GROMACS .gro file of C-alpha atoms in nm:
model
  415
    1MET     CA    1   0.205   2.302  -0.794
    2SER     CA    2  -0.119   2.123  -0.891
    3LEU     CA    3  -0.342   2.223  -1.180
    4LEU     CA    4  -0.604   2.348  -0.932
    5ASP     CA    5  -0.345   2.568  -0.761
    6SER     CA    6  -0.255   2.728  -1.095
    7LEU     CA    7  -0.610   2.856  -1.147
    8VAL     CA    8  -0.742   3.190  -1.024
    9ASP     CA    9  -0.814   3.187  -0.650
   10LEU     CA   10  -1.185   3.266  -0.601
   11ARG     CA   11  -1.187   3.250  -0.222
   12PRO     CA   12  -1.204   3.630  -0.173
   13LEU     CA   13  -1.526   3.638  -0.379
   14ARG     CA   14  -1.678   3.342  -0.196
   15GLU     CA   15  -1.579   3.443   0.156
   16ASN     CA   16  -1.599   3.822   0.164
   17ARG     CA   17  -1.936   3.976   0.072
   18THR     CA   18  -1.806   4.333   0.080
   19PHE     CA   19  -1.523   4.252  -0.157
   20ARG     CA   20  -1.763   4.063  -0.384
   21ARG     CA   21  -1.996   4.364  -0.416
   22LEU     CA   22  -1.703   4.597  -0.478
   23TRP     CA   23  -1.564   4.362  -0.743
   24LEU     CA   24  -1.896   4.334  -0.929
   25GLY     CA   25  -1.944   4.712  -0.932
   26THR     CA   26  -1.587   4.767  -1.048
   27THR     CA   27  -1.626   4.510  -1.326
   28ALA     CA   28  -1.942   4.675  -1.460
   29SER     CA   29  -1.802   5.027  -1.449
   30GLY     CA   30  -1.476   4.903  -1.599
   31LEU     CA   31  -1.666   4.770  -1.898
   32GLY     CA   32  -1.832   5.108  -1.943
   33GLY     CA   33  -1.496   5.279  -1.905
   34GLN     CA   34  -1.351   5.073  -2.189
   35LEU     CA   35  -1.639   5.182  -2.413
   36GLY     CA   36  -1.580   5.544  -2.318
   37GLY     CA   37  -1.203   5.520  -2.362
   38PHE     CA   38  -1.241   5.365  -2.708
   39ALA     CA   39  -1.491   5.634  -2.803
   40VAL     CA   40  -1.256   5.919  -2.704
   41VAL     CA   41  -0.971   5.776  -2.914
   42TYR     CA   42  -1.193   5.697  -3.212
   43TYR     CA   43  -1.370   6.036  -3.198
   44THR     CA   44  -1.034   6.214  -3.194
   45TRP     CA   45  -0.891   6.003  -3.476
   46GLU     CA   46  -1.207   6.035  -3.686
   47HIS     CA   47  -1.203   6.414  -3.660
   48THR     CA   48  -0.824   6.470  -3.702
   49HIS     CA   49  -0.661   6.158  -3.857
   50SER     CA   50  -0.349   6.250  -3.660
   51ALA     CA   51  -0.148   6.003  -3.450
   52ALA     CA   52  -0.006   6.300  -3.260
   53MET     CA   53  -0.357   6.414  -3.166
   54VAL     CA   54  -0.442   6.062  -3.048
   55GLY     CA   55  -0.121   6.072  -2.846
   56LEU     CA   56  -0.232   6.410  -2.709
   57VAL     CA   57  -0.530   6.231  -2.553
   58GLY     CA   58  -0.272   6.052  -2.341
   59LEU     CA   59  -0.111   6.379  -2.234
   60VAL     CA   60  -0.449   6.532  -2.150
   61ARG     CA   61  -0.519   6.233  -1.927
   62ALA     CA   62  -0.172   6.218  -1.776
   63VAL     CA   63  -0.123   6.579  -1.662
   64PRO     CA   64  -0.429   6.608  -1.434
   65LEU     CA   65  -0.373   6.251  -1.323
   66ILE     CA   66  -0.021   6.327  -1.202
   67VAL     CA   67  -0.102   6.667  -1.052
   68LEU     CA   68  -0.423   6.568  -0.874
   69ALA     CA   69  -0.299   6.227  -0.761
   70LEU     CA   70  -0.002   6.399  -0.596
   71ALA     CA   71  -0.229   6.668  -0.450
   72GLY     CA   72  -0.469   6.400  -0.329
   73SER     CA   73  -0.189   6.219  -0.151
   74ALA     CA   74  -0.170   6.521   0.081
   75PHE     CA   75  -0.494   6.410   0.246
   76ALA     CA   76  -0.553   6.054   0.117
   77ASP     CA   77  -0.464   5.901   0.455
   78HIS     CA   78  -0.656   6.164   0.654
   79VAL     CA   79  -1.010   6.153   0.504
   80ASP     CA   80  -1.291   5.900   0.471
   81ARG     CA   81  -1.173   5.723   0.155
   82ARG     CA   82  -1.518   5.575   0.094
   83LEU     CA   83  -1.681   5.919   0.072
   84LEU     CA   84  -1.398   6.044  -0.150
   85ALA     CA   85  -1.445   5.753  -0.390
   86LEU     CA   86  -1.822   5.805  -0.399
   87ALA     CA   87  -1.790   6.177  -0.478
   88CYS     CA   88  -1.546   6.111  -0.761
   89ALA     CA   89  -1.767   5.837  -0.910
   90TYR     CA   90  -2.064   6.077  -0.915
   91GLY     CA   91  -1.848   6.334  -1.093
   92GLN     CA   92  -1.729   6.082  -1.352
   93LEU     CA   93  -2.090   5.989  -1.427
   94VAL     CA   94  -2.169   6.353  -1.504
   95ILE     CA   95  -1.860   6.393  -1.724
   96SER     CA   96  -1.944   6.080  -1.926
   97ALA     CA   97  -2.290   6.223  -1.990
   98GLY     CA   98  -2.125   6.544  -2.111
   99MET     CA   99  -1.903   6.348  -2.351
  100ALA     CA  100  -2.215   6.183  -2.492
  101GLY     CA  101  -2.354   6.529  -2.559
  102VAL     CA  102  -2.039   6.639  -2.742
  103ALA     CA  103  -2.034   6.324  -2.954
  104ALA     CA  104  -2.402   6.359  -3.041
  105THR     CA  105  -2.393   6.727  -3.137
  106ASP     CA  106  -2.026   6.802  -3.219
  107VAL     CA  107  -2.063   7.116  -3.008
  108GLY     CA  108  -1.711   7.197  -2.892
  109GLY     CA  109  -1.568   6.915  -3.102
  110VAL     CA  110  -1.229   6.766  -3.023
  111PRO     CA  111  -1.114   7.054  -2.795
  112LEU     CA  112  -1.412   7.015  -2.561
  113MET     CA  113  -1.381   6.636  -2.571
  114LEU     CA  114  -1.019   6.672  -2.460
  115VAL     CA  115  -1.117   6.910  -2.179
  116LEU     CA  116  -1.379   6.664  -2.051
  117THR     CA  117  -1.126   6.382  -2.081
  118GLY     CA  118  -0.887   6.579  -1.862
  119VAL     CA  119  -1.156   6.643  -1.600
  120ALA     CA  120  -1.251   6.276  -1.596
  121SER     CA  121  -0.884   6.185  -1.552
  122GLY     CA  122  -0.856   6.427  -1.261
  123LEU     CA  123  -1.154   6.270  -1.087
  124ALA     CA  124  -1.005   5.925  -1.143
  125ALA     CA  125  -0.677   6.051  -0.997
  126LEU     CA  126  -0.853   6.146  -0.674
  127GLY     CA  127  -1.088   5.847  -0.648
  128GLY     CA  128  -0.864   5.574  -0.787
  129PRO     CA  129  -0.604   5.573  -0.507
  130ALA     CA  130  -0.882   5.566  -0.249
  131LYS     CA  131  -1.027   5.255  -0.414
  132ARG     CA  132  -0.684   5.090  -0.420
  133THR     CA  133  -0.674   5.102  -0.039
  134PHE     CA  134  -0.999   4.906  -0.001
  135ILE     CA  135  -0.858   4.566  -0.103
  136PRO     CA  136  -0.571   4.549   0.152
  137ALA     CA  137  -0.820   4.673   0.413
  138LEU     CA  138  -1.050   4.379   0.334
  139LEU     CA  139  -0.794   4.106   0.257
  140SER     CA  140  -0.448   4.002   0.371
  141GLY     CA  141  -0.171   3.752   0.301
  142GLU     CA  142  -0.245   3.506   0.022
  143ARG     CA  143  -0.599   3.643  -0.001
  144LEU     CA  144  -0.453   3.987  -0.080
  145ALA     CA  145  -0.260   3.853  -0.380
  146ALA     CA  146  -0.572   3.662  -0.489
  147GLY     CA  147  -0.786   3.974  -0.450
  148LEU     CA  148  -0.544   4.178  -0.659
  149ALA     CA  149  -0.550   3.906  -0.925
  150LEU     CA  150  -0.931   3.908  -0.926
  151THR     CA  151  -0.931   4.286  -0.954
  152HIS     CA  152  -0.705   4.269  -1.256
  153LEU     CA  153  -0.924   3.990  -1.397
  154SER     CA  154  -1.210   4.238  -1.372
  155PHE     CA  155  -1.006   4.488  -1.570
  156GLN     CA  156  -0.917   4.227  -1.830
  157ILE     CA  157  -1.279   4.114  -1.868
  158ALA     CA  158  -1.368   4.476  -1.938
  159MET     CA  159  -1.083   4.505  -2.189
  160LEU     CA  160  -1.184   4.180  -2.356
  161LEU     CA  161  -1.548   4.271  -2.402
  162GLY     CA  162  -1.530   4.651  -2.408
  163PRO     CA  163  -1.325   4.753  -2.716
  164ALA     CA  164  -1.475   4.494  -2.950
  165THR     CA  165  -1.823   4.588  -2.829
  166ALA     CA  166  -1.736   4.956  -2.864
  167GLY     CA  167  -1.614   4.896  -3.219
  168LEU     CA  168  -1.943   4.730  -3.311
  169ILE     CA  169  -2.151   5.000  -3.139
  170THR     CA  170  -1.947   5.275  -3.306
  171ALA     CA  171  -1.978   5.115  -3.650
  172GLN     CA  172  -2.356   5.082  -3.609
  173TRP     CA  173  -2.463   5.388  -3.405
  174GLY     CA  174  -2.159   5.608  -3.350
  175THR     CA  175  -1.959   5.695  -3.038
  176THR     CA  176  -2.247   5.863  -2.856
  177TRP     CA  177  -2.391   5.539  -2.725
  178CYS     CA  178  -2.052   5.428  -2.594
  179PHE     CA  179  -2.048   5.734  -2.369
  180VAL     CA  180  -2.410   5.682  -2.263
  181ILE     CA  181  -2.338   5.325  -2.152
  182ASP     CA  182  -2.023   5.444  -1.974
  183ALA     CA  183  -2.231   5.692  -1.772
  184LEU     CA  184  -2.491   5.429  -1.680
  185THR     CA  185  -2.235   5.178  -1.554
  186PHE     CA  186  -2.101   5.425  -1.299
  187GLY     CA  187  -2.422   5.348  -1.109
  188CYS     CA  188  -2.289   4.996  -1.051
  189ALA     CA  189  -1.963   5.138  -0.918
  190LEU     CA  190  -2.156   5.359  -0.677
  191ILE     CA  191  -2.343   5.055  -0.539
  192GLY     CA  192  -2.017   4.868  -0.482
  193ILE     CA  193  -1.847   5.160  -0.308
  194ALA     CA  194  -2.153   5.241  -0.096
  195GLY     CA  195  -2.129   4.898   0.071
  196LEU     CA  196  -1.780   4.965   0.208
  197PRO     CA  197  -1.727   5.050   0.575
  198ARG     CA  198  -1.677   5.411   0.680
  199GLY     CA  199  -1.379   5.532   0.873
  200VAL     CA  200  -1.031   5.682   0.852
  201GLN     CA  201  -0.726   5.480   0.956
  202GLY     CA  202  -0.461   5.650   1.165
  203ALA     CA  203  -0.216   5.827   0.934
  204ALA     CA  204   0.145   5.916   0.990
  205GLY     CA  205   0.195   6.293   1.012
  206ARG     CA  206  -0.036   6.580   0.927
  207PRO     CA  207  -0.222   6.637   0.598
  208GLY     CA  208  -0.063   6.879   0.351
  209ALA     CA  209   0.264   6.914   0.164
  210GLY     CA  210   0.448   6.728   0.437
  211ALA     CA  211   0.230   6.423   0.380
  212ILE     CA  212   0.322   6.427   0.011
  213ARG     CA  213   0.692   6.445   0.097
  214ASP     CA  214   0.658   6.162   0.347
  215GLY     CA  215   0.489   5.940   0.087
  216LEU     CA  216   0.753   6.018  -0.176
  217ARG     CA  217   1.033   5.965   0.074
  218PHE     CA  218   0.892   5.629   0.182
  219SER     CA  219   0.855   5.510  -0.179
  220VAL     CA  220   1.202   5.623  -0.284
  221ARG     CA  221   1.377   5.483   0.025
  222THR     CA  222   1.200   5.147   0.012
  223PRO     CA  223   1.391   4.962  -0.264
  224GLU     CA  224   1.118   4.707  -0.333
  225VAL     CA  225   0.855   4.978  -0.386
  226ARG     CA  226   1.092   5.196  -0.589
  227GLY     CA  227   1.195   4.901  -0.804
  228ALA     CA  228   0.836   4.791  -0.863
  229PHE     CA  229   0.739   5.141  -0.981
  230LEU     CA  230   1.042   5.167  -1.211
  231ALA     CA  231   0.974   4.823  -1.359
  232ASP     CA  232   0.622   4.930  -1.449
  233LEU     CA  233   0.744   5.255  -1.605
  234ALA     CA  234   1.008   5.071  -1.807
  235ALA     CA  235   0.729   4.872  -1.973
  236THR     CA  236   0.459   5.136  -2.014
  237LEU     CA  237   0.648   5.460  -2.069
  238LEU     CA  238   0.872   5.302  -2.332
  239ALA     CA  239   0.653   5.037  -2.497
  240MET     CA  240   0.287   5.141  -2.471
  241PRO     CA  241   0.105   5.052  -2.796
  242VAL     CA  242  -0.254   5.184  -2.770
  243ALA     CA  243  -0.204   5.523  -2.942
  244LEU     CA  244  -0.050   5.338  -3.236
  245PHE     CA  245  -0.346   5.108  -3.293
  246PRO     CA  246  -0.543   5.346  -3.520
  247MET     CA  247  -0.235   5.419  -3.734
  248ILE     CA  248  -0.131   5.053  -3.762
  249ASN     CA  249  -0.490   4.962  -3.842
  250GLU     CA  250  -0.500   5.218  -4.123
  251GLU     CA  251  -0.150   5.137  -4.252
  252ARG     CA  252  -0.200   4.762  -4.270
  253PHE     CA  253  -0.564   4.658  -4.224
  254GLY     CA  254  -0.786   4.913  -4.398
  255GLY     CA  255  -0.876   5.135  -4.103
  256ARG     CA  256  -1.201   4.955  -4.018
  257PRO     CA  257  -1.331   5.016  -3.661
  258GLU     CA  258  -1.414   4.646  -3.618
  259ILE     CA  259  -1.046   4.557  -3.670
  260LEU     CA  260  -0.933   4.840  -3.444
  261GLY     CA  261  -1.145   4.698  -3.162
  262LEU     CA  262  -0.978   4.359  -3.203
  263PHE     CA  263  -0.635   4.497  -3.111
  264THR     CA  264  -0.730   4.588  -2.757
  265THR     CA  265  -0.948   4.278  -2.736
  266ALA     CA  266  -0.645   4.062  -2.817
  267VAL     CA  267  -0.449   4.223  -2.533
  268ALA     CA  268  -0.742   4.155  -2.304
  269ALA     CA  269  -0.782   3.794  -2.420
  270GLY     CA  270  -0.425   3.721  -2.319
  271GLY     CA  271  -0.488   3.902  -1.993
  272VAL     CA  272  -0.798   3.698  -1.915
  273LEU     CA  273  -0.615   3.371  -1.981
  274ALA     CA  274  -0.331   3.486  -1.757
  275SER     CA  275  -0.585   3.584  -1.492
  276VAL     CA  276  -0.748   3.241  -1.507
  277LEU     CA  277  -0.401   3.093  -1.451
  278SER     CA  278  -0.303   3.363  -1.201
  279GLY     CA  279  -0.232   3.105  -0.933
  280LEU     CA  280   0.095   3.043  -1.115
  281ALA     CA  281   0.190   3.400  -1.021
  282THR     CA  282   0.010   3.471  -0.692
  283ARG     CA  283   0.140   3.157  -0.520
  284ARG     CA  284   0.505   3.227  -0.599
  285ARG     CA  285   0.725   3.360  -0.319
  286HIS     CA  286   0.920   3.610  -0.535
  287PRO     CA  287   0.674   3.846  -0.707
  288GLY     CA  288   0.952   4.091  -0.796
  289THR     CA  289   1.116   3.834  -1.021
  290VAL     CA  290   0.779   3.763  -1.184
  291LEU     CA  291   0.733   4.137  -1.239
  292LEU     CA  292   1.068   4.176  -1.415
  293ALA     CA  293   1.023   3.867  -1.634
  294CYS     CA  294   0.675   3.976  -1.740
  295GLY     CA  295   0.792   4.330  -1.818
  296ALA     CA  296   1.054   4.192  -2.056
  297THR     CA  297   0.800   3.957  -2.216
  298TRP     CA  298   0.558   4.248  -2.270
  299ALA     CA  299   0.825   4.453  -2.448
  300VAL     CA  300   0.949   4.167  -2.668
  301ALA     CA  301   0.597   4.072  -2.780
  302LEU     CA  302   0.505   4.431  -2.870
  303GLY     CA  303   0.832   4.486  -3.053
  304LEU     CA  304   0.767   4.179  -3.269
  305ALA     CA  305   0.407   4.293  -3.330
  306GLY     CA  306   0.547   4.616  -3.471
  307LEU     CA  307   0.744   4.418  -3.728
  308SER     CA  308   0.458   4.194  -3.845
  309GLY     CA  309   0.209   4.266  -4.124
  310HIS     CA  310  -0.014   3.963  -4.063
  311LEU     CA  311  -0.328   4.031  -3.860
  312LEU     CA  312  -0.339   3.694  -3.681
  313VAL     CA  313   0.028   3.719  -3.585
  314VAL     CA  314  -0.020   4.072  -3.452
  315LEU     CA  315  -0.325   3.965  -3.251
  316ALA     CA  316  -0.139   3.664  -3.109
  317LEU     CA  317   0.157   3.879  -3.002
  318LEU     CA  318  -0.076   4.134  -2.846
  319ALA     CA  319  -0.237   3.849  -2.651
  320VAL     CA  320   0.105   3.742  -2.520
  321ALA     CA  321   0.172   4.103  -2.416
  322GLY     CA  322  -0.165   4.117  -2.240
  323GLY     CA  323  -0.091   3.801  -2.043
  324ALA     CA  324   0.249   3.933  -1.937
  325ASP     CA  325   0.094   4.264  -1.834
  326THR     CA  326  -0.163   4.090  -1.613
  327TRP     CA  327   0.095   3.899  -1.412
  328ALA     CA  328   0.317   4.209  -1.396
  329VAL     CA  329   0.038   4.426  -1.252
  330VAL     CA  330  -0.059   4.163  -0.994
  331SER     CA  331   0.305   4.114  -0.894
  332ARG     CA  332   0.364   4.489  -0.869
  333GLY     CA  333   0.060   4.529  -0.648
  334THR     CA  334   0.170   4.242  -0.425
  335VAL     CA  335   0.517   4.391  -0.378
  336VAL     CA  336   0.388   4.745  -0.313
  337GLN     CA  337   0.096   4.655  -0.086
  338SER     CA  338   0.298   4.402   0.113
  339SER     CA  339   0.576   4.657   0.168
  340THR     CA  340   0.354   4.949   0.272
  341PRO     CA  341   0.222   5.000   0.628
  342ALA     CA  342  -0.142   5.105   0.663
  343ALA     CA  343  -0.049   5.459   0.772
  344TYR     CA  344   0.112   5.525   0.432
  345ARG     CA  345  -0.126   5.322   0.219
  346GLY     CA  346  -0.326   5.612   0.073
  347ARG     CA  347  -0.017   5.810  -0.028
  348VAL     CA  348   0.162   5.515  -0.179
  349ALA     CA  349  -0.160   5.416  -0.356
  350SER     CA  350  -0.167   5.765  -0.510
  351LEU     CA  351   0.186   5.716  -0.641
  352GLU     CA  352   0.098   5.370  -0.767
  353HIS     CA  353  -0.203   5.519  -0.943
  354ILE     CA  354   0.025   5.773  -1.112
  355VAL     CA  355   0.267   5.502  -1.221
  356GLY     CA  356  -0.005   5.262  -1.336
  357SER     CA  357  -0.215   5.523  -1.516
  358ALA     CA  358   0.004   5.818  -1.615
  359GLY     CA  359   0.288   5.593  -1.731
  360PRO     CA  360   0.077   5.437  -2.008
  361GLU     CA  361  -0.070   5.774  -2.107
  362LEU     CA  362   0.274   5.935  -2.139
  363GLY     CA  363   0.389   5.621  -2.316
  364ASN     CA  364   0.109   5.666  -2.566
  365LEU     CA  365   0.219   6.027  -2.622
  366ARG     CA  366   0.579   5.915  -2.680
  367ALA     CA  367   0.466   5.643  -2.920
  368GLY     CA  368   0.243   5.883  -3.115
  369LEU     CA  369   0.521   6.140  -3.152
  370VAL     CA  370   0.770   5.878  -3.272
  371ALA     CA  371   0.510   5.747  -3.518
  372THR     CA  372   0.471   6.091  -3.676
  373VAL     CA  373   0.835   6.079  -3.795
  374THR     CA  374   0.848   5.704  -3.864
  375SER     CA  375   0.538   5.482  -3.884
  376GLY     CA  376   0.306   5.303  -3.646
  377GLY     CA  377   0.489   4.971  -3.679
  378ALA     CA  378   0.834   5.127  -3.646
  379SER     CA  379   0.732   5.318  -3.335
  380LEU     CA  380   0.601   4.999  -3.175
  381ALA     CA  381   0.920   4.807  -3.258
  382ILE     CA  382   1.143   5.084  -3.121
  383GLY     CA  383   0.939   5.096  -2.801
  384GLY     CA  384   0.971   4.722  -2.753
  385LEU     CA  385   1.348   4.739  -2.788
  386LEU     CA  386   1.374   5.025  -2.538
  387GLY     CA  387   1.147   4.841  -2.293
  388VAL     CA  388   1.363   4.527  -2.298
  389ALA     CA  389   1.681   4.730  -2.245
  390ALA     CA  390   1.536   4.927  -1.951
  391THR     CA  391   1.391   4.619  -1.781
  392SER     CA  392   1.721   4.433  -1.814
  393LEU     CA  393   1.909   4.726  -1.662
  394LEU     CA  394   1.666   4.746  -1.372
  395ALA     CA  395   1.692   4.371  -1.305
  396ALA     CA  396   2.071   4.399  -1.290
  397THR     CA  397   2.075   4.702  -1.057
  398THR     CA  398   1.785   4.628  -0.816
  399PRO     CA  399   1.857   4.306  -0.624
  400ALA     CA  400   1.604   4.398  -0.354
  401LEU     CA  401   1.322   4.365  -0.608
  402ARG     CA  402   1.449   4.033  -0.743
  403ARG     CA  403   1.484   3.889  -0.393
  404PHE     CA  404   1.164   4.027  -0.241
  405THR     CA  405   0.969   3.749  -0.068
  406VAL     CA  406   0.606   3.754   0.038
  407ASP     CA  407   0.507   3.637   0.384
  408GLU     CA  408   0.355   3.297   0.443
  409PRO     CA  409  -0.019   3.296   0.369
  410VAL     CA  410  -0.241   3.414   0.652
  411THR     CA  411  -0.613   3.384   0.711
  412ASP     CA  412  -0.848   3.634   0.546
  413LYS     CA  413  -0.954   3.934   0.753
  414THR     CA  414  -1.298   3.945   0.901
  415HIS     CA  415  -1.572   4.116   0.705
   0.00000   0.00000   0.00000
């Protein structure tokens, strides 16, 4: 493989105007979302100084995400996904404005902030799976893998710039302005979604509970999809570090918000570098193997970070974890999207959204609870060990995921 082939594939952005507009809107709103996410965690920590309460933020996000994503899968393949995504983005804009009001006035305090966080998560649970179906509708073959890599690059850019920026904004002006910017950037997301084509693809079966069962049955009975979901959960449910960042920051580095922002920025920096070199992952024929290797790397790096008391070493290990996570997410998406027919795409996207979003939130809750009886560093080290063990077990028992092969590259779809 040449050096050029190892770099991120930009052809979807150059060749597909609709994808380009969607990507730009997603990148802008993702940056705002990182500011808002940081502000929720910092607001909760500042008012409670409890790792368990910070972990509770994860539970508040996870419960509506799981419930509404499953409920949404009942009709995800039977409605105009573009209109669904637009409606949810409008709702998220309103909720972010409400969070700004709570942060500015302290009316309702942490309880109301948690309620609004849950509502925002519910809207994301309905709109997120719809947005996941847009990329395979616009791209195919090698372009699909490249588009997924670019989408994750967008996420990593937001993670790289967002938390550090949020830390500086919070230190200077407080969390209110983080929420205000978050609300404004949803306008960019609305522009990107509005440019998508209308329409509903033919779905298998009728909407309702039967559609949910069909989606679950397909995912469980398709070993590549099942294995990809379990590999992601092994990493995030057992070794998610974000809820521990405030405690580790206070235990070891003085509790300053500027340092706290660097933790997530380090994860993102590794992710951006991995995204720039994503050709090394997207052009490989066995994305399942890449997924498993990256899951183990993620867990090992985070476990070692939990044992270190040196800031630069912690940041370097978090960067390694971020790079592994990027390739793992791209590989998971390639396996799942390549294995799912269009008629099931909305339902499987809902399940993927649950795995990719609720898994980390529940992992944060687990990490916070363990930290309350140990310490932030110990909880992170224990999670890393559990993540390595679970990933190794999955690799040994799921040959279909290890052997999964993507099709030969095909030409991009028309746009």
